[in-house]
Amino acid sequence: MQPESAMTPGLEVTVLVSVGRHPLTGRARRADQDARGVELARSFADAQVRLLHAGMRDESSEAALRGYLGMGFTELSLLEQPQGADVLPALAEALDATSPHLVITGERAERGEGSGLLPYLLAERLGWPLVSGLAAVESVEDGVATLLQALPRGQRRRLKVRLPAIVTVDDAAPAPRQSAYGPARRGAFEATAGPVSVDDEWAAWHVQPARQRPKRLKIVKAASARDRFKAAAAKAEGGSGQVLTDVTPTQGAEAILTLLREEDVLR
Amino acid sequence: MLDTLLPILIFAALALAAVGAVRRIRLWRQGRPSPVPVLRGLATVPRRYLVDLHHVVARDKVMSNTHVATAGGFVAAMGLAIVVHGLGLAEGVLGWLLLAVSATMFAGSLFVARRRRDPPARLSKGPWMRLPKSLMAFSLGIFVVTLPAVGVLPADAGGWLVALVLAGVVAWGLAELVFGMTWGGPMKHAFAGALHLAFHRRPERFSTKKGSGGNRSTGLKALDLEDDQAPLGVETPSDFTWNQLLGFDACVQCGRCEAVCPAFAAGQPLNPKKLIQDMVVGMAGGSDAHYAGSPYPSPERGDQPVGEHQGSPHGPIVAPASTKDGKALVDAETLWSCTTCRACVEECPMMIEHVDAIVDMRRHLTLEEGATPGKGAEVIDNLIATDNPGGFDPGGRLNWAADLELPLMADVERAEVLLWLGDGVFDMRNQRTLRALVKVLRAAGVDFAVLGNEERDSGDVARRLGDEATFQSLARRNIATLSQYRFDCIVTCDPHSFHVLKNEYGAFYPEGQESGYPVWHHSTFINQLIEAGRLRLAPGQAARVTYHDPCYLGRYNGEYEAPRAVLQALGVELVEMQRSGYRSRCCGGGGGAPVTDIPGKQRIPDMRMGDVRETQAEQVVVGCPQCTAMFEGVVPSAGDEEVAVKDIAEMVAAALDTTPEAAPAPRDASTAQATEEVMS
């Protein structure tokens, strides 16, 4: 898949993997985006790929993490952290110590805070560049990676970035390979203790399942197949949007409130 | 001169055969250990051969008589020849007996020769073409050299030249029939076949003198997942158990499996006979260039040429994905083409277990390589995450029955019947079948309950896709659920769940527990209800229907009668397809085949619908959600009428007599009366 000739041999890649959560059943699993990150790393020829997870180790998370091992790895590095800990310092320290060329991670976690901020905070702390929404790594030569970034509607942007760097992948990256049961259960966890920073704020939060947001029905008034196709393929447009400039916060808030009432979100 | 030559020839042939036997046995012993009772196994051979094997061979009367004459003649002739010519004991009747049996064998070999004159495509050619000549050489040679021994001809008749020619003919016969048996000639099937019968991995398949046992053993063998360092499944030929390898070696290349294989007929790259021969090639090491039967079909090239694949006992059977464009012994598509319909196993006169072998190799591909093709990986992921192959919300298993108020096991805790709904609950077509079944059960006043959201996929598709780990996880959790409740039997309208619950869950019950309940397919259960007079049916469905036997109900569980009895009770006109009963052709929906979706020249369900159309039936009656889905997916070709696909439960539900009963008194449950009533 990748042009192998253009890969620096011995490229060290670390993939940050997390414990995912199935959207319907809530069961722990390999997180989809992280698995895509692993798949991306597996497509590099001659790269040394290391899996790194920071978090709590229990039965269900171990089963989920073994899902990554089943993609063809013999071991996974584990920074053991208590539940609810902020894993940022531990990850930053571990990455600083091993200094890989490239760190790959998903856009956001499927459980916990899931704010999607971790890659940014990590990049800030390490002082490394960050590229989000990667579709492919085209080549790595002389410490410079040529990346293909995914933009909406199938567009791609080619970027060059100096290593070390952090890249995140989303659904545009290649789908992860099947996780095989045999290698998954034979794989080993290499556990190390990292610095623990307890997130008091998070501990005070109350977490509940999100209520489904109301969704605007798309009414297509099309007479012909061509119109229907155009409607289906059309870019999502705001249409009757309104741009407010130079307004006070109160006026802005009122405008938003009015809109929410119009849309029947608030009653 | 013959008097000195013949004993030398006979004992040399026997010695060579013994050497060959040791070599052959060492080939088999490369496989994994599998303990068997040696002496008791050998003692069963005559019965297993004469009763069970012959039962299969006798489906082709001419061939069976030919084989009796030839093989019986040979065994007797060889035994007598050792006594008469080897030990020189021609006195009395022995010589005459030898004349008689060699003449019988010669007659048999004439029929073998006739069959080889214009052989059907399913037969292998190559060395098999010389077999009739060898048989004739042996029988004729023995016959002629015995004539002097009984005094019909003078001992020195014809002089030394004739004696030498005769010795040559006998030597040819002995070479093919005695040591050819252990050195890999066509007669290998006799040696390996006899031992295969003795040490078969499924002894339950065979009848016993008491006649018990049911002669059916169709559940897959459990894979031991305890040892977490052991490689899983079969990667190399030596990963099969030794008696599986022995079974492959027993293949007589008659091609009956090829003739019935739906994947082969559809032009998918599978031929059960070639697959077994490839395993023999792998066991001995080498390439498949000497294979002389029909090759694997190839959608692009018509036929896969032989000679491109090779293997060794400890080399991979399927080339790993990392080897680019790699070819090993067989291609992965070959293994994934199988629908596990068991037609090949049913037809095999040598009792070879093709499906076991295919699933063993699939287990390696799925569990070790993570190489389940098509949508297979997605289905397995769904099963792990949501307990159903479609990835639907497991909390919505009863959404289809929101208005039916089905009693839940969790509420009632005990019921006469546990109705196992299966994953068809998520399929709108099968929901119609389920509604019909519920209507029938209610009309019969059956006390039933469902598991509702506590039910999980039975694990059938995971297991056939080789994911034994997910299957065992589902099985253990389902067993834990089932053992919480009290019920007399399980009824299901899905033959796949039926088979798994009935035949495959037994191995996973915790120690000290066992499944103490019968499992019925709904056709069987409805038939019981009709026979007990619990259903009132209004006659008058004047339809011309045909019935499709689902593989997992028919061949896997031997239920051919009940659905037909139900149809008879409905008073419809039943026309049988040419291939029905144990020879029913698969719909293409089993074994995960619709999920892996290996391309061929045509689709299996299209062929089966062709069979249906030949009967000119208006409806095809099925008893399986997979078959329903496969048949309803068939687009009739231009000019063809649409054939309605009905589940047997729908047929019965439509025929229920809803007029108020005159006398609500319980009926006499005599069968004859009930049948008479509904037939009038």
mmCIF file with all atom_site columns, N, CA and C in Angstrom, chain A residues 113-167:
data_model
loop_
_atom_site.group_PDB
_atom_site.id
_atom_site.type_symbol
_atom_site.label_atom_id
_atom_site.label_alt_id
_atom_site.label_comp_id
_atom_site.label_asym_id
_atom_site.label_entity_id
_atom_site.label_seq_id
_atom_site.pdbx_PDB_ins_code
_atom_site.Cartn_x
_atom_site.Cartn_y
_atom_site.Cartn_z
_atom_site.occupancy
_atom_site.B_iso_or_equiv
_atom_site.pdbx_formal_charge
_atom_site.auth_seq_id
_atom_site.auth_comp_id
_atom_site.auth_asym_id
_atom_site.auth_atom_id
_atom_site.pdbx_PDB_model_num
ATOM 1   N N  . GLU A 1 113 ? -13.139 11.167 29.303 1.00 0.00 ? 113 GLU A N  1
ATOM 2   C CA . GLU A 1 113 ? -13.499 12.527 28.931 1.00 0.00 ? 113 GLU A CA 1
ATOM 3   C C  . GLU A 1 113 ? -13.783 12.641 27.426 1.00 0.00 ? 113 GLU A C  1
ATOM 4   N N  . GLY A 1 114 ? -12.968 12.012 26.648 1.00 0.00 ? 114 GLY A N  1
ATOM 5   C CA . GLY A 1 114 ? -13.190 11.996 25.205 1.00 0.00 ? 114 GLY A CA 1
ATOM 6   C C  . GLY A 1 114 ? -13.227 13.358 24.571 1.00 0.00 ? 114 GLY A C  1
ATOM 7   N N  . SER A 1 115 ? -12.442 14.290 25.100 1.00 0.00 ? 115 SER A N  1
ATOM 8   C CA . SER A 1 115 ? -12.497 15.660 24.583 1.00 0.00 ? 115 SER A CA 1
ATOM 9   C C  . SER A 1 115 ? -11.718 15.804 23.287 1.00 0.00 ? 115 SER A C  1
ATOM 10  N N  . GLY A 1 116 ? -10.868 14.847 22.981 1.00 0.00 ? 116 GLY A N  1
ATOM 11  C CA . GLY A 1 116 ? -10.049 14.949 21.777 1.00 0.00 ? 116 GLY A CA 1
ATOM 12  C C  . GLY A 1 116 ? -8.867  15.888 21.945 1.00 0.00 ? 116 GLY A C  1
ATOM 13  N N  . LEU A 1 117 ? -8.619  16.313 23.171 1.00 0.00 ? 117 LEU A N  1
ATOM 14  C CA . LEU A 1 117 ? -7.559  17.306 23.382 1.00 0.00 ? 117 LEU A CA 1
ATOM 15  C C  . LEU A 1 117 ? -6.198  16.676 23.633 1.00 0.00 ? 117 LEU A C  1
ATOM 16  N N  . LEU A 1 118 ? -6.190  15.391 24.005 1.00 0.00 ? 118 LEU A N  1
ATOM 17  C CA . LEU A 1 118 ? -4.940  14.765 24.421 1.00 0.00 ? 118 LEU A CA 1
ATOM 18  C C  . LEU A 1 118 ? -3.809  14.917 23.397 1.00 0.00 ? 118 LEU A C  1
ATOM 19  N N  . PRO A 1 119 ? -4.036  14.655 22.110 1.00 0.00 ? 119 PRO A N  1
ATOM 20  C CA . PRO A 1 119 ? -2.921  14.815 21.161 1.00 0.00 ? 119 PRO A CA 1
ATOM 21  C C  . PRO A 1 119 ? -2.361  16.236 21.162 1.00 0.00 ? 119 PRO A C  1
ATOM 22  N N  . TYR A 1 120 ? -3.244  17.211 21.283 1.00 0.00 ? 120 TYR A N  1
ATOM 23  C CA . TYR A 1 120 ? -2.807  18.610 21.254 1.00 0.00 ? 120 TYR A CA 1
ATOM 24  C C  . TYR A 1 120 ? -1.981  18.938 22.495 1.00 0.00 ? 120 TYR A C  1
ATOM 25  N N  . LEU A 1 121 ? -2.494  18.514 23.660 1.00 0.00 ? 121 LEU A N  1
ATOM 26  C CA . LEU A 1 121 ? -1.775  18.786 24.903 1.00 0.00 ? 121 LEU A CA 1
ATOM 27  C C  . LEU A 1 121 ? -0.417  18.088 24.910 1.00 0.00 ? 121 LEU A C  1
ATOM 28  N N  . LEU A 1 122 ? -0.409  16.880 24.345 1.00 0.00 ? 122 LEU A N  1
ATOM 29  C CA . LEU A 1 122 ? 0.834   16.114 24.295 1.00 0.00 ? 122 LEU A CA 1
ATOM 30  C C  . LEU A 1 122 ? 1.843   16.818 23.385 1.00 0.00 ? 122 LEU A C  1
ATOM 31  N N  . ALA A 1 123 ? 1.361   17.293 22.227 1.00 0.00 ? 123 ALA A N  1
ATOM 32  C CA . ALA A 1 123 ? 2.233   17.965 21.279 1.00 0.00 ? 123 ALA A CA 1
ATOM 33  C C  . ALA A 1 123 ? 2.778   19.255 21.891 1.00 0.00 ? 123 ALA A C  1
ATOM 34  N N  . GLU A 1 124 ? 1.894   19.927 22.623 1.00 0.00 ? 124 GLU A N  1
ATOM 35  C CA . GLU A 1 124 ? 2.323   21.174 23.254 1.00 0.00 ? 124 GLU A CA 1
ATOM 36  C C  . GLU A 1 124 ? 3.415   20.892 24.281 1.00 0.00 ? 124 GLU A C  1
ATOM 37  N N  . ARG A 1 125 ? 3.184   19.869 25.079 1.00 0.00 ? 125 ARG A N  1
ATOM 38  C CA . ARG A 1 125 ? 4.117   19.563 26.149 1.00 0.00 ? 125 ARG A CA 1
ATOM 39  C C  . ARG A 1 125 ? 5.460   19.095 25.597 1.00 0.00 ? 125 ARG A C  1
ATOM 40  N N  . LEU A 1 126 ? 5.423   18.292 24.521 1.00 0.00 ? 126 LEU A N  1
ATOM 41  C CA . LEU A 1 126 ? 6.673   17.768 23.954 1.00 0.00 ? 126 LEU A CA 1
ATOM 42  C C  . LEU A 1 126 ? 7.317   18.771 23.000 1.00 0.00 ? 126 LEU A C  1
ATOM 43  N N  . GLY A 1 127 ? 6.542   19.759 22.572 1.00 0.00 ? 127 GLY A N  1
ATOM 44  C CA . GLY A 1 127 ? 7.040   20.716 21.603 1.00 0.00 ? 127 GLY A CA 1
ATOM 45  C C  . GLY A 1 127 ? 7.176   20.135 20.213 1.00 0.00 ? 127 GLY A C  1
ATOM 46  N N  . TRP A 1 128 ? 6.320   19.156 19.874 1.00 0.00 ? 128 TRP A N  1
ATOM 47  C CA . TRP A 1 128 ? 6.362   18.516 18.563 1.00 0.00 ? 128 TRP A CA 1
ATOM 48  C C  . TRP A 1 128 ? 5.221   19.042 17.701 1.00 0.00 ? 128 TRP A C  1
ATOM 49  N N  . PRO A 1 129 ? 5.387   19.019 16.398 1.00 0.00 ? 129 PRO A N  1
ATOM 50  C CA . PRO A 1 129 ? 4.260   19.387 15.533 1.00 0.00 ? 129 PRO A CA 1
ATOM 51  C C  . PRO A 1 129 ? 3.172   18.321 15.572 1.00 0.00 ? 129 PRO A C  1
ATOM 52  N N  . LEU A 1 130 ? 1.942   18.732 15.295 1.00 0.00 ? 130 LEU A N  1
ATOM 53  C CA . LEU A 1 130 ? 0.823   17.787 15.269 1.00 0.00 ? 130 LEU A CA 1
ATOM 54  C C  . LEU A 1 130 ? 0.063   17.949 13.969 1.00 0.00 ? 130 LEU A C  1
ATOM 55  N N  . VAL A 1 131 ? -0.271  16.829 13.339 1.00 0.00 ? 131 VAL A N  1
ATOM 56  C CA . VAL A 1 131 ? -1.106  16.850 12.139 1.00 0.00 ? 131 VAL A CA 1
ATOM 57  C C  . VAL A 1 131 ? -2.334  16.000 12.426 1.00 0.00 ? 131 VAL A C  1
ATOM 58  N N  . SER A 1 132 ? -3.502  16.571 12.200 1.00 0.00 ? 132 SER A N  1
ATOM 59  C CA . SER A 1 132 ? -4.724  15.822 12.522 1.00 0.00 ? 132 SER A CA 1
ATOM 60  C C  . SER A 1 132 ? -5.352  15.241 11.262 1.00 0.00 ? 132 SER A C  1
ATOM 61  N N  . GLY A 1 133 ? -6.203  14.283 11.450 1.00 0.00 ? 133 GLY A N  1
ATOM 62  C CA . GLY A 1 133 ? -7.013  13.727 10.357 1.00 0.00 ? 133 GLY A CA 1
ATOM 63  C C  . GLY A 1 133 ? -6.199  13.122 9.237  1.00 0.00 ? 133 GLY A C  1
ATOM 64  N N  . LEU A 1 134 ? -5.270  12.240 9.566  1.00 0.00 ? 134 LEU A N  1
ATOM 65  C CA . LEU A 1 134 ? -4.381  11.693 8.549  1.00 0.00 ? 134 LEU A CA 1
ATOM 66  C C  . LEU A 1 134 ? -5.063  10.581 7.756  1.00 0.00 ? 134 LEU A C  1
ATOM 67  N N  . ALA A 1 135 ? -4.805  10.548 6.456  1.00 0.00 ? 135 ALA A N  1
ATOM 68  C CA . ALA A 1 135 ? -5.311  9.442  5.648  1.00 0.00 ? 135 ALA A CA 1
ATOM 69  C C  . ALA A 1 135 ? -4.193  8.456  5.347  1.00 0.00 ? 135 ALA A C  1
ATOM 70  N N  . ALA A 1 136 ? -2.969  8.952  5.195  1.00 0.00 ? 136 ALA A N  1
ATOM 71  C CA . ALA A 1 136 ? -1.855  8.070  4.865  1.00 0.00 ? 136 ALA A CA 1
ATOM 72  C C  . ALA A 1 136 ? -0.546  8.762  5.166  1.00 0.00 ? 136 ALA A C  1
ATOM 73  N N  . VAL A 1 137 ? 0.489   7.966  5.372  1.00 0.00 ? 137 VAL A N  1
ATOM 74  C CA . VAL A 1 137 ? 1.857   8.479  5.431  1.00 0.00 ? 137 VAL A CA 1
ATOM 75  C C  . VAL A 1 137 ? 2.511   8.041  4.137  1.00 0.00 ? 137 VAL A C  1
ATOM 76  N N  . GLU A 1 138 ? 2.893   9.008  3.311  1.00 0.00 ? 138 GLU A N  1
ATOM 77  C CA . GLU A 1 138 ? 3.384   8.630  1.990  1.00 0.00 ? 138 GLU A CA 1
ATOM 78  C C  . GLU A 1 138 ? 4.840   8.219  2.012  1.00 0.00 ? 138 GLU A C  1
ATOM 79  N N  . SER A 1 139 ? 5.650   8.973  2.746  1.00 0.00 ? 139 SER A N  1
ATOM 80  C CA . SER A 1 139 ? 7.054   8.586  2.815  1.00 0.00 ? 139 SER A CA 1
ATOM 81  C C  . SER A 1 139 ? 7.705   9.267  4.008  1.00 0.00 ? 139 SER A C  1
ATOM 82  N N  . VAL A 1 140 ? 8.807   8.685  4.437  1.00 0.00 ? 140 VAL A N  1
ATOM 83  C CA . VAL A 1 140 ? 9.621   9.304  5.483  1.00 0.00 ? 140 VAL A CA 1
ATOM 84  C C  . VAL A 1 140 ? 11.063  9.288  4.972  1.00 0.00 ? 140 VAL A C  1
ATOM 85  N N  . GLU A 1 141 ? 11.606  10.454 4.745  1.00 0.00 ? 141 GLU A N  1
ATOM 86  C CA . GLU A 1 141 ? 12.971  10.529 4.223  1.00 0.00 ? 141 GLU A CA 1
ATOM 87  C C  . GLU A 1 141 ? 13.713  11.629 4.947  1.00 0.00 ? 141 GLU A C  1
ATOM 88  N N  . ASP A 1 142 ? 14.902  11.323 5.403  1.00 0.00 ? 142 ASP A N  1
ATOM 89  C CA . ASP A 1 142 ? 15.767  12.314 6.043  1.00 0.00 ? 142 ASP A CA 1
ATOM 90  C C  . ASP A 1 142 ? 15.039  13.075 7.139  1.00 0.00 ? 142 ASP A C  1
ATOM 91  N N  . GLY A 1 143 ? 14.306  12.370 7.943  1.00 0.00 ? 143 GLY A N  1
ATOM 92  C CA . GLY A 1 143 ? 13.657  13.022 9.064  1.00 0.00 ? 143 GLY A CA 1
ATOM 93  C C  . GLY A 1 143 ? 12.474  13.884 8.692  1.00 0.00 ? 143 GLY A C  1
ATOM 94  N N  . VAL A 1 144 ? 12.003  13.788 7.456  1.00 0.00 ? 144 VAL A N  1
ATOM 95  C CA . VAL A 1 144 ? 10.826  14.551 7.049  1.00 0.00 ? 144 VAL A CA 1
ATOM 96  C C  . VAL A 1 144 ? 9.779   13.570 6.533  1.00 0.00 ? 144 VAL A C  1
ATOM 97  N N  . ALA A 1 145 ? 8.575   13.674 7.072  1.00 0.00 ? 145 ALA A N  1
ATOM 98  C CA . ALA A 1 145 ? 7.508   12.782 6.633  1.00 0.00 ? 145 ALA A CA 1
ATOM 99  C C  . ALA A 1 145 ? 6.593   13.512 5.668  1.00 0.00 ? 145 ALA A C  1
ATOM 100 N N  . THR A 1 146 ? 6.219   12.831 4.591  1.00 0.00 ? 146 THR A N  1
ATOM 101 C CA . THR A 1 146 ? 5.208   13.360 3.677  1.00 0.00 ? 146 THR A CA 1
ATOM 102 C C  . THR A 1 146 ? 3.888   12.698 4.020  1.00 0.00 ? 146 THR A C  1
ATOM 103 N N  . LEU A 1 147 ? 2.942   13.524 4.414  1.00 0.00 ? 147 LEU A N  1
ATOM 104 C CA . LEU A 1 147 ? 1.673   12.994 4.917  1.00 0.00 ? 147 LEU A CA 1
ATOM 105 C C  . LEU A 1 147 ? 0.541   13.388 3.990  1.00 0.00 ? 147 LEU A C  1
ATOM 106 N N  . LEU A 1 148 ? -0.507  12.576 4.033  1.00 0.00 ? 148 LEU A N  1
ATOM 107 C CA . LEU A 1 148 ? -1.710  12.898 3.288  1.00 0.00 ? 148 LEU A CA 1
ATOM 108 C C  . LEU A 1 148 ? -2.815  13.123 4.306  1.00 0.00 ? 148 LEU A C  1
ATOM 109 N N  . GLN A 1 149 ? -3.288  14.366 4.357  1.00 0.00 ? 149 GLN A N  1
ATOM 110 C CA . GLN A 1 149 ? -4.308  14.699 5.335  1.00 0.00 ? 149 GLN A CA 1
ATOM 111 C C  . GLN A 1 149 ? -5.680  14.627 4.678  1.00 0.00 ? 149 GLN A C  1
ATOM 112 N N  . ALA A 1 150 ? -6.636  14.064 5.397  1.00 0.00 ? 150 ALA A N  1
ATOM 113 C CA . ALA A 1 150 ? -7.982  13.933 4.849  1.00 0.00 ? 150 ALA A CA 1
ATOM 114 C C  . ALA A 1 150 ? -8.776  15.184 5.156  1.00 0.00 ? 150 ALA A C  1
ATOM 115 N N  . LEU A 1 151 ? -9.396  15.740 4.136  1.00 0.00 ? 151 LEU A N  1
ATOM 116 C CA . LEU A 1 151 ? -10.280 16.891 4.297  1.00 0.00 ? 151 LEU A CA 1
ATOM 117 C C  . LEU A 1 151 ? -11.687 16.428 3.954  1.00 0.00 ? 151 LEU A C  1
ATOM 118 N N  . PRO A 1 152 ? -12.691 17.203 4.315  1.00 0.00 ? 152 PRO A N  1
ATOM 119 C CA . PRO A 1 152 ? -14.056 16.755 4.041  1.00 0.00 ? 152 PRO A CA 1
ATOM 120 C C  . PRO A 1 152 ? -14.303 16.471 2.563  1.00 0.00 ? 152 PRO A C  1
ATOM 121 N N  . ARG A 1 153 ? -15.241 15.609 2.317  1.00 0.00 ? 153 ARG A N  1
ATOM 122 C CA . ARG A 1 153 ? -15.704 15.285 0.968  1.00 0.00 ? 153 ARG A CA 1
ATOM 123 C C  . ARG A 1 153 ? -14.590 14.704 0.099  1.00 0.00 ? 153 ARG A C  1
ATOM 124 N N  . GLY A 1 154 ? -13.784 13.886 0.711  1.00 0.00 ? 154 GLY A N  1
ATOM 125 C CA . GLY A 1 154 ? -12.816 13.114 -0.065 1.00 0.00 ? 154 GLY A CA 1
ATOM 126 C C  . GLY A 1 154 ? -11.606 13.890 -0.537 1.00 0.00 ? 154 GLY A C  1
ATOM 127 N N  . GLN A 1 155 ? -11.492 15.130 -0.124 1.00 0.00 ? 155 GLN A N  1
ATOM 128 C CA . GLN A 1 155 ? -10.309 15.879 -0.563 1.00 0.00 ? 155 GLN A CA 1
ATOM 129 C C  . GLN A 1 155 ? -9.096  15.480 0.273  1.00 0.00 ? 155 GLN A C  1
ATOM 130 N N  . ARG A 1 156 ? -7.919  15.603 -0.314 1.00 0.00 ? 156 ARG A N  1
ATOM 131 C CA . ARG A 1 156 ? -6.699  15.258 0.394  1.00 0.00 ? 156 ARG A CA 1
ATOM 132 C C  . ARG A 1 156 ? -5.712  16.418 0.283  1.00 0.00 ? 156 ARG A C  1
ATOM 133 N N  . ARG A 1 157 ? -4.920  16.592 1.333  1.00 0.00 ? 157 ARG A N  1
ATOM 134 C CA . ARG A 1 157 ? -3.900  17.643 1.307  1.00 0.00 ? 157 ARG A CA 1
ATOM 135 C C  . ARG A 1 157 ? -2.566  17.004 1.658  1.00 0.00 ? 157 ARG A C  1
ATOM 136 N N  . ARG A 1 158 ? -1.555  17.257 0.821  1.00 0.00 ? 158 ARG A N  1
ATOM 137 C CA . ARG A 1 158 ? -0.239  16.678 1.090  1.00 0.00 ? 158 ARG A CA 1
ATOM 138 C C  . ARG A 1 158 ? 0.563   17.656 1.940  1.00 0.00 ? 158 ARG A C  1
ATOM 139 N N  . LEU A 1 159 ? 1.111   17.124 3.031  1.00 0.00 ? 159 LEU A N  1
ATOM 140 C CA . LEU A 1 159 ? 1.862   17.982 3.949  1.00 0.00 ? 159 LEU A CA 1
ATOM 141 C C  . LEU A 1 159 ? 3.229   17.353 4.195  1.00 0.00 ? 159 LEU A C  1
ATOM 142 N N  . LYS A 1 160 ? 4.216   18.210 4.440  1.00 0.00 ? 160 LYS A N  1
ATOM 143 C CA . LYS A 1 160 ? 5.509   17.698 4.880  1.00 0.00 ? 160 LYS A CA 1
ATOM 144 C C  . LYS A 1 160 ? 5.720   18.157 6.303  1.00 0.00 ? 160 LYS A C  1
ATOM 145 N N  . VAL A 1 161 ? 6.174   17.237 7.134  1.00 0.00 ? 161 VAL A N  1
ATOM 146 C CA . VAL A 1 161 ? 6.376   17.615 8.521  1.00 0.00 ? 161 VAL A CA 1
ATOM 147 C C  . VAL A 1 161 ? 7.702   17.030 8.996  1.00 0.00 ? 161 VAL A C  1
ATOM 148 N N  . ARG A 1 162 ? 8.421   17.853 9.795  1.00 0.00 ? 162 ARG A N  1
ATOM 149 C CA . ARG A 1 162 ? 9.704   17.383 10.335 1.00 0.00 ? 162 ARG A CA 1
ATOM 150 C C  . ARG A 1 162 ? 9.437   16.502 11.549 1.00 0.00 ? 162 ARG A C  1
ATOM 151 N N  . LEU A 1 163 ? 10.140  15.403 11.636 1.00 0.00 ? 163 LEU A N  1
ATOM 152 C CA . LEU A 1 163 ? 9.960   14.484 12.757 1.00 0.00 ? 163 LEU A CA 1
ATOM 153 C C  . LEU A 1 163 ? 10.862  14.905 13.903 1.00 0.00 ? 163 LEU A C  1
ATOM 154 N N  . PRO A 1 164 ? 10.556  14.599 15.123 1.00 0.00 ? 164 PRO A N  1
ATOM 155 C CA . PRO A 1 164 ? 9.390   13.833 15.566 1.00 0.00 ? 164 PRO A CA 1
ATOM 156 C C  . PRO A 1 164 ? 8.090   14.636 15.500 1.00 0.00 ? 164 PRO A C  1
ATOM 157 N N  . ALA A 1 165 ? 7.007   13.902 15.293 1.00 0.00 ? 165 ALA A N  1
ATOM 158 C CA . ALA A 1 165 ? 5.716   14.562 15.198 1.00 0.00 ? 165 ALA A CA 1
ATOM 159 C C  . ALA A 1 165 ? 4.629   13.636 15.748 1.00 0.00 ? 165 ALA A C  1
ATOM 160 N N  . ILE A 1 166 ? 3.521   14.263 16.075 1.00 0.00 ? 166 ILE A N  1
ATOM 161 C CA . ILE A 1 166 ? 2.342   13.494 16.473 1.00 0.00 ? 166 ILE A CA 1
ATOM 162 C C  . ILE A 1 166 ? 1.318   13.616 15.364 1.00 0.00 ? 166 ILE A C  1
ATOM 163 N N  . VAL A 1 167 ? 0.745   12.488 14.969 1.00 0.00 ? 167 VAL A N  1
ATOM 164 C CA . VAL A 1 167 ? -0.316  12.551 13.967 1.00 0.00 ? 167 VAL A CA 1
ATOM 165 C C  . VAL A 1 167 ? -1.537  11.837 14.515 1.00 0.00 ? 167 VAL A C  1
#
